[in-house]
C-alpha cells in the first residue's frame, strides 16, 4: 500500500476539519460554504472553492477521501506537491463551472417556458427565493422539468467528487493498464476502460437520470464530468510540455 503523501495528507485533514465544523455549525455552514447557483441570493464567489471541502454525510466524505488517498498519493509521488495541488484545485473549479453552466441552462429553459405560459418573472423569482413554488408550474414544465428548474436554482453542490474525477482521469492517462475494481464489480478492469466507463455513466445519468429513475438522484453528475474533462485536458497539455512533466517542488 502506497504511503500517504504530504499534500494529500493536508487535504484529508482540511476536509475532515470542514466536516467536523459543519456538524457543529449545522445548516449555517452549508448555507455559507456550499456552491449555490450564481443567480440565487445565497451564492457567494468563495463557494466555488469551499464547496470542494464540504460533504453531506459520513459515507460521502469517506468514499471521497478514500479515493483522494488511493489516487492522489500516486499522482503526487510523480508530480510533487505544488503541481498536484494545482491540478486538484483546477479540476474542482472546472467541475463547479460545468455544473453551474448546466444549471444555468436548466433554470433558464424552465423560466422561459413559464414566462411564455403567462407567469411573471418577478413572481417566479420571489417564490423561489422564499423556497416556495406555484403548483401550476408542473402543468407547464412537467414533473421532470419542474425538478430540473427548482433543483438547479435551489440545490447547493458539495463535495470533492469533481476534483476526484480529475484525479481518476489523470491516473488513467498515466497508468492506463493499472487494474481497478469497485466493491460491487469483483472483476478488475484496466483504468483505460474503467474511468471512461464511469464518466459515460455519469453523463448518461446527468442527461436522463430524472427520466430513468423518476426523480433526481441528488448527485451532481455534470460536476463529475467537468472534473474529469478538465483533468483530461490538463494531462493532454502537460504531455506535450517538457517543463510541466517535471516536479514543481
Tab-separated table of C-alpha atoms in Angstrom:
chain	number	residue	atom	x	y	z
A	1	UNK	CA	0.000	0.000	0.000
A	2	UNK	CA	1.413	3.401	-1.000
A	3	UNK	CA	2.407	5.739	1.813
A	4	UNK	CA	0.284	8.865	2.084
A	5	UNK	CA	1.998	11.898	0.534
A	6	UNK	CA	2.234	15.316	2.265
A	7	UNK	CA	-0.233	17.363	0.182
A	8	UNK	CA	-2.802	14.570	0.127
A	9	UNK	CA	-2.454	14.300	3.900
A	10	UNK	CA	-3.085	18.046	4.290
A	11	UNK	CA	-6.145	17.884	2.016
A	12	UNK	CA	-7.524	14.992	4.046
A	13	UNK	CA	-7.078	16.963	7.264
A	14	UNK	CA	-8.761	20.077	5.804
A	15	UNK	CA	-11.722	18.040	4.546
A	16	UNK	CA	-12.162	16.341	7.916
A	17	UNK	CA	-11.948	19.691	9.732
A	18	UNK	CA	-14.606	21.137	7.434
A	19	UNK	CA	-16.827	18.117	8.031
A	20	UNK	CA	-16.469	18.301	11.806
A	21	UNK	CA	-17.104	22.051	11.629
A	22	UNK	CA	-20.360	21.522	9.732
A	23	UNK	CA	-21.526	19.082	12.408
A	24	UNK	CA	-21.026	21.847	14.953
A	25	UNK	CA	-22.352	24.805	12.955
A	26	UNK	CA	-25.132	22.912	11.178
A	27	UNK	CA	-27.143	24.423	8.329
A	28	UNK	CA	-25.395	27.789	8.542
A	29	UNK	CA	-22.131	26.207	7.393
A	30	UNK	CA	-23.819	24.655	4.364
A	31	UNK	CA	-25.504	27.982	3.565
A	32	UNK	CA	-22.198	29.833	3.538
A	33	UNK	CA	-19.825	27.246	2.079
A	34	UNK	CA	-21.823	25.054	-0.337
A	35	UNK	CA	-21.969	26.043	-4.006
A	36	UNK	CA	-25.278	27.705	-4.840
A	37	UNK	CA	-26.435	28.651	-8.318
A	38	UNK	CA	-24.973	32.076	-9.106
A	39	UNK	CA	-28.364	33.800	-9.544
A	40	UNK	CA	-29.512	32.529	-6.153
A	41	UNK	CA	-29.156	35.197	-3.411
A	42	UNK	CA	-27.342	32.625	-1.254
A	43	UNK	CA	-24.491	32.432	-3.784
A	44	UNK	CA	-21.064	33.861	-2.870
A	45	UNK	CA	-17.929	33.715	-5.061
A	46	UNK	CA	-15.857	31.844	-2.475
A	47	UNK	CA	-18.254	28.890	-2.738
A	48	UNK	CA	-16.522	27.798	-5.953
A	49	UNK	CA	-13.582	26.829	-3.729
A	50	UNK	CA	-15.151	25.999	-0.373
A	51	UNK	CA	-17.718	23.547	-1.726
A	52	UNK	CA	-14.856	21.151	-2.514
A	53	UNK	CA	-14.282	20.657	1.213
A	54	UNK	CA	-17.926	20.202	2.194
A	55	UNK	CA	-19.631	16.807	2.414
A	56	UNK	CA	-23.207	15.780	3.060
A	57	UNK	CA	-22.670	12.802	5.341
A	58	UNK	CA	-20.117	10.335	6.676
A	59	UNK	CA	-20.301	7.956	3.707
A	60	UNK	CA	-19.892	10.856	1.270
A	61	UNK	CA	-16.671	12.066	2.855
A	62	UNK	CA	-15.363	8.534	3.434
A	63	UNK	CA	-15.548	7.474	-0.219
A	64	UNK	CA	-14.167	10.786	-1.499
A	65	UNK	CA	-11.259	10.754	0.950
A	66	UNK	CA	-10.514	7.101	0.238
A	67	UNK	CA	-10.314	7.944	-3.482
A	68	UNK	CA	-8.164	11.006	-2.738
A	69	UNK	CA	-5.731	8.848	-0.789
A	70	UNK	CA	-5.748	5.989	-3.309
A	71	UNK	CA	-5.205	8.022	-6.484
A	72	UNK	CA	-3.863	11.308	-5.147
A	73	UNK	CA	-0.857	9.832	-3.379
A	74	UNK	CA	0.276	8.076	-6.559
A	75	UNK	CA	-0.012	11.261	-8.600
A	76	UNK	CA	1.676	13.485	-6.013
A	77	UNK	CA	4.538	10.989	-5.825
A	78	UNK	CA	5.254	11.569	-9.537
A	79	UNK	CA	4.401	15.275	-9.742
A	80	UNK	CA	5.326	16.818	-6.438
A	81	UNK	CA	3.028	18.702	-4.065
A	82	UNK	CA	2.601	22.027	-5.869
A	83	UNK	CA	1.788	20.547	-9.237
A	84	UNK	CA	-0.605	18.057	-7.646
A	85	UNK	CA	-2.426	20.770	-5.663
A	86	UNK	CA	-2.696	22.988	-8.753
A	87	UNK	CA	-4.179	20.088	-10.701
A	88	UNK	CA	-6.587	19.114	-7.911
A	89	UNK	CA	-7.959	22.631	-7.392
A	90	UNK	CA	-8.200	23.235	-11.155
A	91	UNK	CA	-10.298	20.095	-11.618
A	92	UNK	CA	-12.556	21.096	-8.730
A	93	UNK	CA	-13.087	24.551	-10.225
A	94	UNK	CA	-13.734	23.076	-13.665
A	95	UNK	CA	-16.311	20.754	-12.164
A	96	UNK	CA	-18.046	23.698	-10.491
A	97	UNK	CA	-18.077	25.710	-13.727
A	98	UNK	CA	-19.665	22.944	-15.799
A	99	UNK	CA	-22.169	22.195	-13.027
A	100	UNK	CA	-23.114	25.888	-12.853
A	101	UNK	CA	-23.337	26.152	-16.628
A	102	UNK	CA	-25.722	23.206	-16.840
A	103	UNK	CA	-27.787	24.710	-14.010
A	104	UNK	CA	-27.988	27.968	-15.962
A	105	UNK	CA	-29.389	26.135	-18.991
A	106	UNK	CA	-31.884	24.110	-16.940
A	107	UNK	CA	-33.058	27.107	-14.951
A	108	UNK	CA	-33.490	29.467	-17.883
A	109	UNK	CA	-35.155	26.834	-20.057
A	110	UNK	CA	-37.752	26.389	-17.330
A	111	UNK	CA	-38.032	30.114	-16.674
A	112	UNK	CA	-38.626	30.882	-20.349
A	113	UNK	CA	-41.345	28.223	-20.568
A	114	UNK	CA	-43.111	29.680	-17.532
A	115	UNK	CA	-42.871	33.224	-18.907
A	116	UNK	CA	-44.311	32.081	-22.229
A	117	UNK	CA	-47.161	30.444	-20.281
A	118	UNK	CA	-48.027	33.820	-18.758
A	119	UNK	CA	-46.180	33.796	-15.426
A	120	UNK	CA	-44.264	36.945	-14.439
A	121	UNK	CA	-40.530	36.750	-13.896
A	122	UNK	CA	-40.586	38.721	-10.646
A	123	UNK	CA	-43.284	36.463	-9.189
A	124	UNK	CA	-41.351	33.328	-10.107
A	125	UNK	CA	-38.083	34.592	-8.611
A	126	UNK	CA	-39.860	35.849	-5.496
A	127	UNK	CA	-41.371	32.431	-4.816
A	128	UNK	CA	-38.065	30.664	-5.432
A	129	UNK	CA	-36.251	32.999	-3.053
A	130	UNK	CA	-38.835	32.117	-0.414
A	131	UNK	CA	-38.250	28.408	-1.132
A	132	UNK	CA	-41.801	28.103	-2.442
A	133	UNK	CA	-43.408	27.214	-5.774
A	134	UNK	CA	-46.644	27.614	-7.683
A	135	UNK	CA	-48.319	24.218	-8.173
A	136	UNK	CA	-49.378	25.354	-11.663
A	137	UNK	CA	-45.727	25.266	-12.764
A	138	UNK	CA	-45.899	21.479	-13.035
A	139	UNK	CA	-48.648	21.795	-15.642
A	140	UNK	CA	-46.232	23.745	-17.843
A	141	UNK	CA	-42.923	22.045	-17.110
A	142	UNK	CA	-43.961	18.506	-16.251
A	143	UNK	CA	-42.570	16.585	-13.300
A	144	UNK	CA	-39.025	16.178	-14.613
A	145	UNK	CA	-38.819	19.748	-15.928
A	146	UNK	CA	-40.054	21.150	-12.618
A	147	UNK	CA	-37.444	19.169	-10.692
A	148	UNK	CA	-34.705	20.440	-13.018
A	149	UNK	CA	-35.965	24.016	-12.753
A	150	UNK	CA	-36.235	24.179	-8.968
A	151	UNK	CA	-33.247	21.944	-8.303
A	152	UNK	CA	-30.901	23.967	-10.498
A	153	UNK	CA	-31.796	27.152	-8.631
A	154	UNK	CA	-32.158	25.932	-5.067
A	155	UNK	CA	-29.994	22.826	-4.573
A	156	UNK	CA	-26.396	23.534	-3.488
A	157	UNK	CA	-23.473	21.352	-4.521
A	158	UNK	CA	-20.986	19.932	-2.028
A	159	UNK	CA	-18.104	17.519	-2.162
A	160	UNK	CA	-14.672	16.824	-3.585
A	161	UNK	CA	-16.044	14.476	-6.252
A	162	UNK	CA	-15.327	16.815	-9.169
A	163	UNK	CA	-11.662	17.105	-8.182
A	164	UNK	CA	-11.540	13.347	-7.530
A	165	UNK	CA	-12.787	12.624	-11.058
A	166	UNK	CA	-9.953	14.784	-12.336
A	167	UNK	CA	-7.539	12.559	-10.408
A	168	UNK	CA	-9.174	9.483	-11.920
A	169	UNK	CA	-8.711	10.893	-15.420
A	170	UNK	CA	-5.060	11.667	-14.715
A	171	UNK	CA	-4.460	8.218	-13.234
A	172	UNK	CA	-5.979	6.540	-16.304
A	173	UNK	CA	-3.881	8.790	-18.544
A	174	UNK	CA	-0.619	7.971	-16.760
A	175	UNK	CA	-1.275	4.328	-15.818
A	176	UNK	CA	-3.821	3.048	-18.357
A	177	UNK	CA	-3.144	-0.639	-17.714
A	178	UNK	CA	-3.462	-0.466	-13.918
A	179	UNK	CA	-6.348	-2.683	-12.803
A	180	UNK	CA	-9.148	-1.129	-10.743
A	181	UNK	CA	-12.287	-2.570	-9.188
A	182	UNK	CA	-15.430	-1.375	-7.451
A	183	UNK	CA	-16.855	-3.227	-4.463
A	184	UNK	CA	-19.861	-4.398	-6.471
A	185	UNK	CA	-17.726	-5.373	-9.511
A	186	UNK	CA	-15.322	-8.083	-8.283
A	187	UNK	CA	-13.521	-8.391	-11.642
A	188	UNK	CA	-10.604	-5.904	-12.024
A	189	UNK	CA	-10.856	-3.580	-15.034
A	190	UNK	CA	-7.982	-1.666	-16.596
A	191	UNK	CA	-8.017	2.059	-15.821
A	192	UNK	CA	-8.211	2.984	-19.513
A	193	UNK	CA	-11.615	1.242	-19.650
A	194	UNK	CA	-12.797	1.737	-16.075
A	195	UNK	CA	-12.504	5.530	-15.877
A	196	UNK	CA	-14.091	6.374	-19.274
A	197	UNK	CA	-16.882	3.924	-18.459
A	198	UNK	CA	-17.508	5.664	-15.144
A	199	UNK	CA	-17.638	9.052	-16.868
A	200	UNK	CA	-20.062	7.795	-19.532
A	201	UNK	CA	-22.357	6.504	-16.774
A	202	UNK	CA	-22.305	9.947	-15.121
A	203	UNK	CA	-23.012	11.652	-18.434
A	204	UNK	CA	-25.990	9.389	-19.144
A	205	UNK	CA	-27.378	9.830	-15.635
A	206	UNK	CA	-26.875	13.574	-15.854
A	207	UNK	CA	-28.814	13.734	-19.112
A	208	UNK	CA	-31.511	11.139	-18.465
A	209	UNK	CA	-31.408	10.359	-14.729
A	210	UNK	CA	-34.709	12.041	-13.922
A	211	UNK	CA	-36.477	10.129	-16.658
A	212	UNK	CA	-34.868	6.806	-15.762
A	213	UNK	CA	-35.469	6.953	-12.020
A	214	UNK	CA	-38.477	9.263	-11.894
A	215	UNK	CA	-36.659	11.889	-9.861
A	216	UNK	CA	-33.316	13.455	-9.018
A	217	UNK	CA	-30.571	11.274	-7.519
A	218	UNK	CA	-29.127	14.232	-5.619
A	219	UNK	CA	-25.767	13.638	-7.320
A	220	UNK	CA	-24.107	16.398	-9.355
A	221	UNK	CA	-23.254	14.178	-12.320
A	222	UNK	CA	-22.100	17.048	-14.528
A	223	UNK	CA	-19.645	18.144	-11.830
A	224	UNK	CA	-18.061	14.690	-12.139
A	225	UNK	CA	-17.918	15.037	-15.906
A	226	UNK	CA	-16.492	18.555	-15.614
A	227	UNK	CA	-13.730	17.485	-13.245
A	228	UNK	CA	-12.777	14.570	-15.477
A	229	UNK	CA	-12.817	16.760	-18.585
A	230	UNK	CA	-10.516	19.375	-17.047
A	231	UNK	CA	-8.233	16.609	-15.776
A	232	UNK	CA	-8.010	15.052	-19.226
A	233	UNK	CA	-7.347	18.383	-20.950
A	234	UNK	CA	-4.622	19.299	-18.463
A	235	UNK	CA	-2.960	15.917	-18.917
A	236	UNK	CA	-3.173	16.289	-22.690
A	237	UNK	CA	-1.467	19.679	-22.457
A	238	UNK	CA	1.170	18.568	-19.974
A	239	UNK	CA	2.064	15.560	-22.105
A	240	UNK	CA	3.477	17.865	-24.764
A	241	UNK	CA	5.063	20.368	-22.369
A	242	UNK	CA	8.533	19.436	-21.179
A	243	UNK	CA	8.509	21.864	-18.235
A	244	UNK	CA	5.250	20.577	-16.841
A	245	UNK	CA	6.463	16.998	-16.921
A	246	UNK	CA	8.898	17.911	-14.170
A	247	UNK	CA	8.087	18.046	-10.483
A	248	UNK	CA	7.350	21.571	-9.281
A	249	UNK	CA	8.985	21.119	-5.903
